[in-house]
Structures are given as structure tokens and as C-alpha cells.
CSV table of C-alpha atoms in Angstrom, one decimal:
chain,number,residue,atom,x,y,z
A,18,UNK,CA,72.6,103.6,109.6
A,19,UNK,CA,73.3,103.1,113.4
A,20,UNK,CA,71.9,99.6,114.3
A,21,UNK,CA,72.7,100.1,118.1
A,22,UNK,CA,73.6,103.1,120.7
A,23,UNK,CA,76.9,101.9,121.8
A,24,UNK,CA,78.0,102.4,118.4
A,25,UNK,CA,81.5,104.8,118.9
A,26,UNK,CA,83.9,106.8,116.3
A,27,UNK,CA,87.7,105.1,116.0
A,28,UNK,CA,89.4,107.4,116.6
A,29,UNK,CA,92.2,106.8,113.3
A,30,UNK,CA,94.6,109.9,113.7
A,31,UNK,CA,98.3,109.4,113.9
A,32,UNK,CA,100.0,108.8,117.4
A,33,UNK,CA,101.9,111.3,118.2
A,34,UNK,CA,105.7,110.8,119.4
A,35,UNK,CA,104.9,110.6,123.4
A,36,UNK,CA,101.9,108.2,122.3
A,37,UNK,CA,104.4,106.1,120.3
A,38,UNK,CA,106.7,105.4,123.0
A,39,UNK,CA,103.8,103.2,124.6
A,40,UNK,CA,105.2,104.6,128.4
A,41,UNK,CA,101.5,104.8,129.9
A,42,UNK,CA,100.1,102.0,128.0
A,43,UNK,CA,103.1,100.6,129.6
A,44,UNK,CA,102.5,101.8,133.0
A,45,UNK,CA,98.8,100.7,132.7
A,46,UNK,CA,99.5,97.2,131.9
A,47,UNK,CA,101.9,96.5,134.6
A,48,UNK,CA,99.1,98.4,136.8
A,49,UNK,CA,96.8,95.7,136.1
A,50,UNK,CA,99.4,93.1,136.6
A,51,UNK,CA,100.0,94.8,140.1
A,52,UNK,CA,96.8,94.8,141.3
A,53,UNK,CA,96.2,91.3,140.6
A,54,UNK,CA,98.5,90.7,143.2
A,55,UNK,CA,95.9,91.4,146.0
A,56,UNK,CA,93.8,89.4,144.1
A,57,UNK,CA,92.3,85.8,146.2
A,58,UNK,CA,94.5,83.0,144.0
A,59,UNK,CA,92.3,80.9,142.0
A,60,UNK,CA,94.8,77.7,141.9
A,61,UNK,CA,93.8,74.9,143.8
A,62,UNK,CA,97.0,73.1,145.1
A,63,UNK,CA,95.6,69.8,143.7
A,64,UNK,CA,97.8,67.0,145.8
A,65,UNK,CA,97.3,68.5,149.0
A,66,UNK,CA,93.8,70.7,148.2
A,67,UNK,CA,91.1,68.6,146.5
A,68,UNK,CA,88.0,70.7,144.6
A,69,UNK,CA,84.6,69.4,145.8
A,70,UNK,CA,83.0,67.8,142.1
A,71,UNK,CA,79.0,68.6,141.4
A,72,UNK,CA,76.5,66.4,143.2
A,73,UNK,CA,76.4,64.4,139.9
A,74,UNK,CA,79.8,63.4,139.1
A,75,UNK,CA,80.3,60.1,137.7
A,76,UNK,CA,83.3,58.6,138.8
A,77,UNK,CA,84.2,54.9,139.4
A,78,UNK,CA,81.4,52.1,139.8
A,79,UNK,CA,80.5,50.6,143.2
A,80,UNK,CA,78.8,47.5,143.3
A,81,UNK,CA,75.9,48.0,146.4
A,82,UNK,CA,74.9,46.0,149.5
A,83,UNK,CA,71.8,46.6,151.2
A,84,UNK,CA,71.2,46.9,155.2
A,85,UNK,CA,72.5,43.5,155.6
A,86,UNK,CA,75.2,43.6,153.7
A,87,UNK,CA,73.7,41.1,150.7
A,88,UNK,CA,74.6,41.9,147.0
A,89,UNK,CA,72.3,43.6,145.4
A,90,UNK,CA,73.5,42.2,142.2
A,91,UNK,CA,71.1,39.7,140.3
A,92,UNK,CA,73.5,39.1,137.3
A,93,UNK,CA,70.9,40.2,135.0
A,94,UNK,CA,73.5,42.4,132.5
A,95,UNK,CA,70.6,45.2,131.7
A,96,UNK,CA,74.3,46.9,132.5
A,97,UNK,CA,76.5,45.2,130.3
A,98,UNK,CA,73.9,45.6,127.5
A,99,UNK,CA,73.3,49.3,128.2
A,100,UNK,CA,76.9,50.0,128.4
A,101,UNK,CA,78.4,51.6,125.2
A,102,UNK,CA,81.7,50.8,125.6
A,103,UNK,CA,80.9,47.2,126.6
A,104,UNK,CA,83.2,47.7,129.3
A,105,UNK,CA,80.9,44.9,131.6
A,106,UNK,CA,81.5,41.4,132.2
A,107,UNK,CA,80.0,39.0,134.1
A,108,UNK,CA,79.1,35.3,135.1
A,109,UNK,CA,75.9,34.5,136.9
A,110,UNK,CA,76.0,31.7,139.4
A,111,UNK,CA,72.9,30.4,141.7
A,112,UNK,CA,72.6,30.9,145.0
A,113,UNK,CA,73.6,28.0,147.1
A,114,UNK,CA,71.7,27.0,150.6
A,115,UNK,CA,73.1,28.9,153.6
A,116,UNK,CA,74.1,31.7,151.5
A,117,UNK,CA,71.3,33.8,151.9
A,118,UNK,CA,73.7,36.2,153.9
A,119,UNK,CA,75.5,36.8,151.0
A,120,UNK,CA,73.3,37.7,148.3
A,121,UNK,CA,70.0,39.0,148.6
A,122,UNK,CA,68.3,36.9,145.6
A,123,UNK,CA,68.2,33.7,144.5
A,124,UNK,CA,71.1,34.3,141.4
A,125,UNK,CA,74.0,36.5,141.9
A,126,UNK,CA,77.3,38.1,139.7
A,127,UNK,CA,80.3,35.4,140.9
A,128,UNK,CA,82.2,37.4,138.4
A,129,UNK,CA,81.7,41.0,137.6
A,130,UNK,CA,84.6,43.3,136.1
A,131,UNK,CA,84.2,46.6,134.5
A,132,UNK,CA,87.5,47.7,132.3
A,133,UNK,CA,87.9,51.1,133.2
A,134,UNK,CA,90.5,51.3,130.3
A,135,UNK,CA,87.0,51.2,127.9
A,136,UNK,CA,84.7,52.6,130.1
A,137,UNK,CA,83.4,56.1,129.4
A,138,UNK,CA,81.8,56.8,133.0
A,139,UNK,CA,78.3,57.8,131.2
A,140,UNK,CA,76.3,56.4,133.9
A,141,UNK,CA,74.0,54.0,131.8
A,142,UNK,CA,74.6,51.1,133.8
A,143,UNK,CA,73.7,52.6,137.2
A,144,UNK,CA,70.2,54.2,135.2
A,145,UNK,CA,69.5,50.6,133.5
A,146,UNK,CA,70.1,48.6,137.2
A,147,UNK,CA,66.2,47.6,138.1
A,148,UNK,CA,67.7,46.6,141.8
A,149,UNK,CA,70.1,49.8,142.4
A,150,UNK,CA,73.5,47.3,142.9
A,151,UNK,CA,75.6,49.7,140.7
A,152,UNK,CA,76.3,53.1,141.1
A,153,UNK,CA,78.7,55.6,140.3
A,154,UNK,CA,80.8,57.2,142.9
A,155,UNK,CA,82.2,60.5,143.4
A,156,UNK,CA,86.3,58.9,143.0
A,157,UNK,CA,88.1,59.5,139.7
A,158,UNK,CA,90.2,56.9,138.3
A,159,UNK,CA,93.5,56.6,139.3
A,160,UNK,CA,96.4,56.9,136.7
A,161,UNK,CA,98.7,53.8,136.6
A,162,UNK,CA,101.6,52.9,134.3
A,163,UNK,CA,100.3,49.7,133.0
A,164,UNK,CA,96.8,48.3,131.4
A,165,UNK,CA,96.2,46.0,133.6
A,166,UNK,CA,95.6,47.2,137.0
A,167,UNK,CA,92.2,49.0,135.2
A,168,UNK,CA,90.3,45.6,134.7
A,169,UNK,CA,88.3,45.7,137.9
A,170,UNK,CA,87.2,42.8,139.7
A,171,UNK,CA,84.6,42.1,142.1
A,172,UNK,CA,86.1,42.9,145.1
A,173,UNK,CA,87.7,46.0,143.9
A,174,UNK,CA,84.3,47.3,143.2
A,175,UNK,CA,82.0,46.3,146.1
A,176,UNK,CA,81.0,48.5,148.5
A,177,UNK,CA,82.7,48.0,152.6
A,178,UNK,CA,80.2,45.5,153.9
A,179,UNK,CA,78.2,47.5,156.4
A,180,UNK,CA,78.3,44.7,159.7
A,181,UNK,CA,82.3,44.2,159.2
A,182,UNK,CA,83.1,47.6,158.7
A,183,UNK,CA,80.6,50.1,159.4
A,184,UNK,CA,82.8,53.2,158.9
A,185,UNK,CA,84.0,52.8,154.9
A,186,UNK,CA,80.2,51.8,154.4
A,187,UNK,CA,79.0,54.7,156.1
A,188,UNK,CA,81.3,56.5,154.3
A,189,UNK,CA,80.7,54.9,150.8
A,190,UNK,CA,76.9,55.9,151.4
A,191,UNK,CA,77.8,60.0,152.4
A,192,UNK,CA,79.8,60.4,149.6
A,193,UNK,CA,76.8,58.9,147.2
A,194,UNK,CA,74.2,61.5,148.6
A,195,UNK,CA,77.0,64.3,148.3
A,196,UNK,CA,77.3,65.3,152.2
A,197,UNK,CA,81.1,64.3,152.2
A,198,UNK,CA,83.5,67.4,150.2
B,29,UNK,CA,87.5,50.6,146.3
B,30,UNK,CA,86.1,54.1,146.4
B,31,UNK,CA,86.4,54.7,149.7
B,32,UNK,CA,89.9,53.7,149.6
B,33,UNK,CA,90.7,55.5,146.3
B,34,UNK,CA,89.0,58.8,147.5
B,35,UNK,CA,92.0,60.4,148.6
B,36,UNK,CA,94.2,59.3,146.2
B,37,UNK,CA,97.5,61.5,147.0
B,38,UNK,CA,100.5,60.6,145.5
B,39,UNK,CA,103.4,60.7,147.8
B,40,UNK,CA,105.4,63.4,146.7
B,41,UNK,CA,109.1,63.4,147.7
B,42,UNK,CA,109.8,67.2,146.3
B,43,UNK,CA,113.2,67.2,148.4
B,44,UNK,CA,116.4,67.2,146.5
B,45,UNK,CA,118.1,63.5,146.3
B,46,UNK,CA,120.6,63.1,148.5
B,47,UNK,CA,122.2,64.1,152.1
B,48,UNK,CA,123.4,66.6,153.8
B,49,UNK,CA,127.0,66.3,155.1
B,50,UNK,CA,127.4,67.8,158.2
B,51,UNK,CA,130.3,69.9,158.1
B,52,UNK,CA,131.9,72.5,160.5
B,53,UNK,CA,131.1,76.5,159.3
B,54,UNK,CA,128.3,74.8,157.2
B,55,UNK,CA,127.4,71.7,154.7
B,56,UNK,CA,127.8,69.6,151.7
B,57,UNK,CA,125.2,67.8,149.8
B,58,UNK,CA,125.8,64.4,148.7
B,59,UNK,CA,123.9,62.5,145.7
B,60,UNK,CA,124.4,60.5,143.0
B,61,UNK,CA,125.0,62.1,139.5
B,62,UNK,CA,121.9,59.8,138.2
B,63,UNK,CA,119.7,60.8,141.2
B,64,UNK,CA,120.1,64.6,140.1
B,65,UNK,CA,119.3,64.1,136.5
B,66,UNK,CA,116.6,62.3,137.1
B,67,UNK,CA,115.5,64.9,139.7
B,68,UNK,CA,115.7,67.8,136.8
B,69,UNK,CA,114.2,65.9,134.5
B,70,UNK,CA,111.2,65.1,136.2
B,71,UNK,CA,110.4,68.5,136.9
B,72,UNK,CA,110.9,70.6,133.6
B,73,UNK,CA,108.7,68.1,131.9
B,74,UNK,CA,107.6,70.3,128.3
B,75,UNK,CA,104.9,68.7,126.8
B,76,UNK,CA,103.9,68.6,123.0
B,77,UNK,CA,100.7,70.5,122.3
B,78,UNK,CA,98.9,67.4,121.1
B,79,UNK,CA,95.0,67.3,121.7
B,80,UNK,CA,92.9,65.3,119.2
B,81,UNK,CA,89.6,65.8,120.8
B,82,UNK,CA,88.0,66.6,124.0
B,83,UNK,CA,90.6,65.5,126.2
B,84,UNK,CA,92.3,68.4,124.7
B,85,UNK,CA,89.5,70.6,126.4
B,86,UNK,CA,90.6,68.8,130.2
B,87,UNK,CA,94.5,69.3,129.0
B,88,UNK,CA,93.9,73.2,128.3
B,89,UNK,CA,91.8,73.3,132.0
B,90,UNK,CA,95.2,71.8,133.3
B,91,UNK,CA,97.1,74.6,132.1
B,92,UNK,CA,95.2,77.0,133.3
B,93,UNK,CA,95.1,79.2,136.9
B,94,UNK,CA,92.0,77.2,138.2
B,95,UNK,CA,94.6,74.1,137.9
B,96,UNK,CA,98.2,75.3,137.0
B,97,UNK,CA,100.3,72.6,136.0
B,98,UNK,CA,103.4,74.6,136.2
B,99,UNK,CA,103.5,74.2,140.0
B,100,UNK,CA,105.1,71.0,138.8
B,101,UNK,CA,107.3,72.4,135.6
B,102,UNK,CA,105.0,71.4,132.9
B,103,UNK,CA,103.9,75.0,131.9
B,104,UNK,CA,106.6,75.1,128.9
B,105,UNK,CA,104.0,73.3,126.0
B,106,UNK,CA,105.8,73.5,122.8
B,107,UNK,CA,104.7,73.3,119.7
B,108,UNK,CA,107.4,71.3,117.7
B,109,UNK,CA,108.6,67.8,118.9
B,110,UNK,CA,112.2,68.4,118.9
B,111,UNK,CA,111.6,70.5,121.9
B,112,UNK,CA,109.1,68.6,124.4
B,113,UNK,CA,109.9,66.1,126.4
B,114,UNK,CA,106.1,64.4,126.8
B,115,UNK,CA,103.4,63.9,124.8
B,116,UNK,CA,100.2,64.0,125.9
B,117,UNK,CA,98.1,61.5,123.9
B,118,UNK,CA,94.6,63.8,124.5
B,119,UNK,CA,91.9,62.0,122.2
B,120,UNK,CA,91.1,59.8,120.0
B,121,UNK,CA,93.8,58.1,117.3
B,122,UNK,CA,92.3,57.3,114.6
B,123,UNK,CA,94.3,55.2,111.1
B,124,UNK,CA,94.7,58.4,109.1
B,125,UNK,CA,96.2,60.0,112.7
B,126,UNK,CA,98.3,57.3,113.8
B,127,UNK,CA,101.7,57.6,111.2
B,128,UNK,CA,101.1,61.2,112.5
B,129,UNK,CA,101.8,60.8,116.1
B,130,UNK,CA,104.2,58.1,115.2
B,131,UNK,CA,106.4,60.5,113.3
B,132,UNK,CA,105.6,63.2,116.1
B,133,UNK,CA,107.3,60.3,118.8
B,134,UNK,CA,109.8,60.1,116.5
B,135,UNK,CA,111.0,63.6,116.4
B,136,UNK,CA,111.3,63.7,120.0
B,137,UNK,CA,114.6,63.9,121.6
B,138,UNK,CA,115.4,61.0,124.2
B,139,UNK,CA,114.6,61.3,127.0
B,140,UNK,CA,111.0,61.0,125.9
B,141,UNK,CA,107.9,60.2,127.6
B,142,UNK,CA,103.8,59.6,126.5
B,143,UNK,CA,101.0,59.8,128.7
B,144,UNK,CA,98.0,58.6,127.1
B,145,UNK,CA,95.0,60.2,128.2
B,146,UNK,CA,91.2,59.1,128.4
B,147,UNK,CA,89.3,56.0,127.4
B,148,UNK,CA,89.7,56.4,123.1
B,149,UNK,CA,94.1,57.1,123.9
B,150,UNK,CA,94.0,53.8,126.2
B,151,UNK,CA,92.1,51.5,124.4
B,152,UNK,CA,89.6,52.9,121.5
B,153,UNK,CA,87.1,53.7,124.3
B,154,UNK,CA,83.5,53.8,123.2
B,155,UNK,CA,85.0,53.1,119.5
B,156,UNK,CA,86.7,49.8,120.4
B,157,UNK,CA,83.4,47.8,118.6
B,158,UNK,CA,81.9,48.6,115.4
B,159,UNK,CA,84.2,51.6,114.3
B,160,UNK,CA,86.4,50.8,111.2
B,161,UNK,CA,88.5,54.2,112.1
B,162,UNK,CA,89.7,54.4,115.5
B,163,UNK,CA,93.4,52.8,117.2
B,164,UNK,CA,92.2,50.2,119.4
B,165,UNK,CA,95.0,52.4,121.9
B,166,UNK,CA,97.4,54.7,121.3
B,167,UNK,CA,100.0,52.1,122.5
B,168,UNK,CA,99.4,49.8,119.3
B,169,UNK,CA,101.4,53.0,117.8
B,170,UNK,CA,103.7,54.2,120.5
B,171,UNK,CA,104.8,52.7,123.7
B,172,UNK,CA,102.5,54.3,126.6
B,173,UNK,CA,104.0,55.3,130.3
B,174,UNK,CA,101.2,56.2,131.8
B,175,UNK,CA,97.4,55.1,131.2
B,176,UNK,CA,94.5,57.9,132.4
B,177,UNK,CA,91.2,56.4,132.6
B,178,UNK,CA,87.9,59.2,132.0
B,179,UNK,CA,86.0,60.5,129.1
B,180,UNK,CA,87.5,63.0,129.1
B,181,UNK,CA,89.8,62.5,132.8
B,182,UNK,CA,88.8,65.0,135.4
B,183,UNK,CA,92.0,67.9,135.3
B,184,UNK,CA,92.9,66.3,138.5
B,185,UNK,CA,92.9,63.0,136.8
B,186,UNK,CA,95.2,64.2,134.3
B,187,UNK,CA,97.6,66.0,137.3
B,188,UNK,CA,97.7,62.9,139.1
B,189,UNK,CA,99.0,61.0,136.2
B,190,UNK,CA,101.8,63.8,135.5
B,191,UNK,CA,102.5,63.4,138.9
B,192,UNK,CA,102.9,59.7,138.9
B,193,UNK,CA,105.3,60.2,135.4
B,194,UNK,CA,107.4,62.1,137.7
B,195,UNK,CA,107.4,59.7,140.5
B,196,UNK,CA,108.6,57.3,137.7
B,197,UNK,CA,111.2,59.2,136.5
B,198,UNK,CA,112.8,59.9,139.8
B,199,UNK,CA,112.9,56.1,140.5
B,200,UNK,CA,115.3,55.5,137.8
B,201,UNK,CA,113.3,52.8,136.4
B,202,UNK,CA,112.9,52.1,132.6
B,203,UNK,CA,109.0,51.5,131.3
B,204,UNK,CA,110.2,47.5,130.6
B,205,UNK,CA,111.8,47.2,134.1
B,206,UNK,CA,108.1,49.1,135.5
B,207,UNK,CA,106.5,46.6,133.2
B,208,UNK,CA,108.3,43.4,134.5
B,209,UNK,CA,107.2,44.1,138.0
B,210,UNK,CA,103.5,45.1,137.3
B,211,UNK,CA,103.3,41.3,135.3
């Protein structure tokens, strides 16, 4: 019974002795080869070309400042316990007087390190932040030849303070809402 | 970080070691013996076919036209030990896998190198607590040369690290001299 129309006879006779010399099967393979030499290359030339990632790409963390260029961070650790890896640490410190500059509320992260080594860049932190200080950025990790340069601290993670330098915030903020690549 | 990370190039010198020697009618090129071994090796780098898990997914992307790591001399994956020059830890080690890839390190031919690649090669990943199965790292098993963060690394990830094994190579350097300095 035929289940569908394109259904077709192989064709099971015996080549003959042109057909076994394989000359135009020959031919037509090299054809194909040939023409994909007018073809538009698909290789991107990746040290000197860089492929734009989707909108949500999850790359390394950034630790966020507002307007003012206060932490966000309250040192809760919703992050560290949402994190599977439990690739978060931190220590929570109080706010001082006359450093309302530097953090926006009244307890803030004096340490903070994510180890990339364990992290798996799922993003669980940044949804499990109730005051939007972490979030994932659109930069992969770089490779390095020994374990420890992948502990990061605080200052490695922190976004450029927007007063002091205006430009790498700017920039930091672009790349988030996917205008930059 | 990220801003400064975001073009993360590595400096590629591609130029054969050594100078030219200005001669009359023409040239000779000068280099040490050491330099030009080191420049061969670091670009006909065969890698093992080695993928545990979904690295393995990122490592096949690698190979591929979109990617095309043999722009760089890696395209020659071999399939026994004896004839690659770097493995490419891709996934997770686990107990039962481990005196595996020991004996697959063992097989190679000097010089050999390991890249281990994404967050369960480097350190156990998502499976360093409350897993009874999984390496805590690959390098508990095998020395490591270079460490790839991701799960899994983007291909790019995983072409900058190859890149930055060659840069190592091509300095000459052993992994405990590297090792020394980063301390």
C-alpha cells in the first residue's frame, strides 16, 4: 500500500561499464564543489570579526550603580542562595556616615566575588536581585592559564562609575539594552 | 570589567620568528632553532576527539564553517591519542571517566597539551556540591594549560583559549614557569 505520493521505484538494475567508472558522478561532485566557490563565506574571522550574540546572552556579571553612581547592592544573598553552582560570596558591612555617596542603602556587599570557574552563567542571580545590582552582560569569559585569575572581586565586577567616567558607563548600559554589536 | 573585557583580542604575532638579514641580490632569515619549533608546533595543534557532554556540542560548532578552527591548524582531530597533540577536556569528568582520560593523557606523545573546557572540566561546575560522581576538575586528574569558563563556553570562548595555548607555546614557557609567575 502507498502511504504517501512521493513514494518512487529504486531503480536496482546493474550499472553498466560507463556507469561504473563513476566519470559524471565525478564531474557532478566537483561541479558542486565549484560552484560553492561563488558562494558568500560563512566563517567569521573570529580575532579580528566578532558575531553579534542574541539580545539575551548571558555572559559575565556586572555589579550596577544607579544615576549617582551608588551600589545598588544591599548584601542581601537572594543571589548567592539562588545560584546553583554557589559560585557567590559575600560579606555585608553597614553603611558608615558620609558614605551615602557610595552606597545607595543603609547595608552594602564590602566583599562580593563570583568564581567564574563554578559559575554556570544561568542568570538566576540577576532574576532573584529585588534591587536590579547584578546583571549579566553581553562579555564572555576570557580563557586564562591558571585558576585563579577567575575568582572575581568587587572591583572587577562593578560597573564604570557614571560621574568619573561617563563613557565605559555609558557604554556598560548600551551593551545591556543590546544597541552596541 | 565588561567594558574592558568586551573586546577581548588576543594579540596575535602570526609572523615567522626571527629577522630578516639584509643581504645584497636578496635575504636571509635569522632565528633561533627553539623559536621555530615552537612556531610549528603552535600551529599544527591536532586535537583528540574528546567531548563528554555538551561542551562537545560548542567543540563540534568550533570545527565547523560558521567558526573554522583550522584557520589556526587545529582542523586535524584524531581519534587515537598517539596522534594528537591537545586534548580538549569538553564536559563533565566524572570517577568512572577519570582513569579514562588519564590513560588517554598518557598515550599522548610529548609535546602534549590539555585545555579544559567549561565550568564541570575546571572545577565540577554546578556538580561541585552534593554530587557523589563528578571530578571536582579535570586538573585533580591531569595537569590543565588552559581554563575556559561557560556552560558550555561560547565557540569564541573556546577559540580564544586555543589561541591563547598558542601564544603559550610560542613563548617558550613551561606550564610551572607560567604557573610561578601567575602566583
Amino acid at each position: 500500500m502507498q502511504l504517501t505520493q512521493r513514494a518512487k521505484q529504486v531503480d536496482r538494475r546493474p550499472m553498466t561499464f560507463v556507469e561504473s567508472l563513476y566519470l559524471w558522478n565525478i564531474a557532478k561532485g566537483m561541479w558542486i564543489t565549484f560552484t560553492h566557490l561563488f558562494k558568500k563565506r560563512p566563517t567569521i574571522n573570529y580575532p579580528e570579526q566578532t558575531r553579534s550574540f542574541s539580545k539575551v546572552f548571558r555572559g559575565l556579571h556586572v555589579l550596577n550603580r544607579d544615576a549617582e553612581g551608588r551600589e545598588n547592592c544591599t548584601a542581601c544573598g537572594l543571589c548567592a542562595v539562588a545560584c546553583p553552582a554557589e559560585a557567590i560570596t559575600m560579606e555585608a558591612a553597614e553603611r558608615l556616615p558620609g558614605e551615602e555617596n557610595l552606597y545607595r542603602e543603609e547595608k552594602y556587599a564590602a566583599k562580593y566575588e563570583i568564581n567564574m570557574l563554578r559559575c554556570i552563567f544561568c542568570g538566576l542571580c540577576e532574576e532573584a536581585c529585588p534591587k536590579d545590582a547584578i546583571y549579566l552582560s553581553q562579555t564572555f569569559a576570557p580563557a586564562n592559564y591558571g585558576r585563579k585569575g577567575f575568582i572575581y572581586k568587587k572591583d572587577e565586577l562593578l560597573i564604570p562609575h557614571p560621574v568619573n567616567d561617563p563613557q565605559g558607563y555609558q557604554k556598560a548600559r548600551e551593551e545591556k539594552s543590546g544597541k552596541v554589536k | 570589567m565588561s567594558t574592558e573585557n568586551n573586546n577581548t583580542q588576543p594579540q596575535q604575532n602570526l609572523a615567522f620568528p626571527g629577522h630578516i638579514e639584509e643581504l645584497p641580490g636578496g635575504g636571509i632569515v635569522l632565528s633561533k632553532l627553539d623559536d621555530v619549533i615552537n612556531w610549528a608546533r603552535s600551529n599544527s595543534l591536532w586535537p583528540l576527539t574528546f567531548a563528554t557532554s555538551c561542551c562537545g556540542i560548542e567543540y563540534m560548532s568550533v570545527a565547523g564553517a560558521k567558526y573554522d578552527f583550522s584557520r589556526f591548524g587545529f582542523e586535524v582531530a584524531r581519534a587515537s591519542p598517539r596522534q594528537a597533540d591537545v586534548i580538549i577536556i569538553a564536559g563533565t569528568i566524572v570517577n568512572k571517566m577519570a582513569p579514562v582520560l588519564k590513560r588517554l593523557y598518557d598515550q599522548m606523545g610529548d609535546p602534549k597539551y590539555v585545555i579544559a573546557m567549561g565550568a564541570c572540566a575546571i572545577s565540577g561546575g554546578p556538580f561541585f556540591y552534593n554530587t557523589y560522581s563528578v571530578v571536582k576538575g579535570a586538573d585533580h586528574v591531569i595537569p590543565v594549560d588552559v581554563y575556559v569558563a561557560g556552560c558550555p563556553p561560547r565557540p569564541e570562548a573556546l577559540m580564544h583559549a586555543l589561541i591563547t595555548l598558542q601564544q603559550k607555546i610560542k613563548s617558550g614557557l613551561t606550564r610551572e614557569q607560567i604557573r610561578a609567575s601567575n602566583d
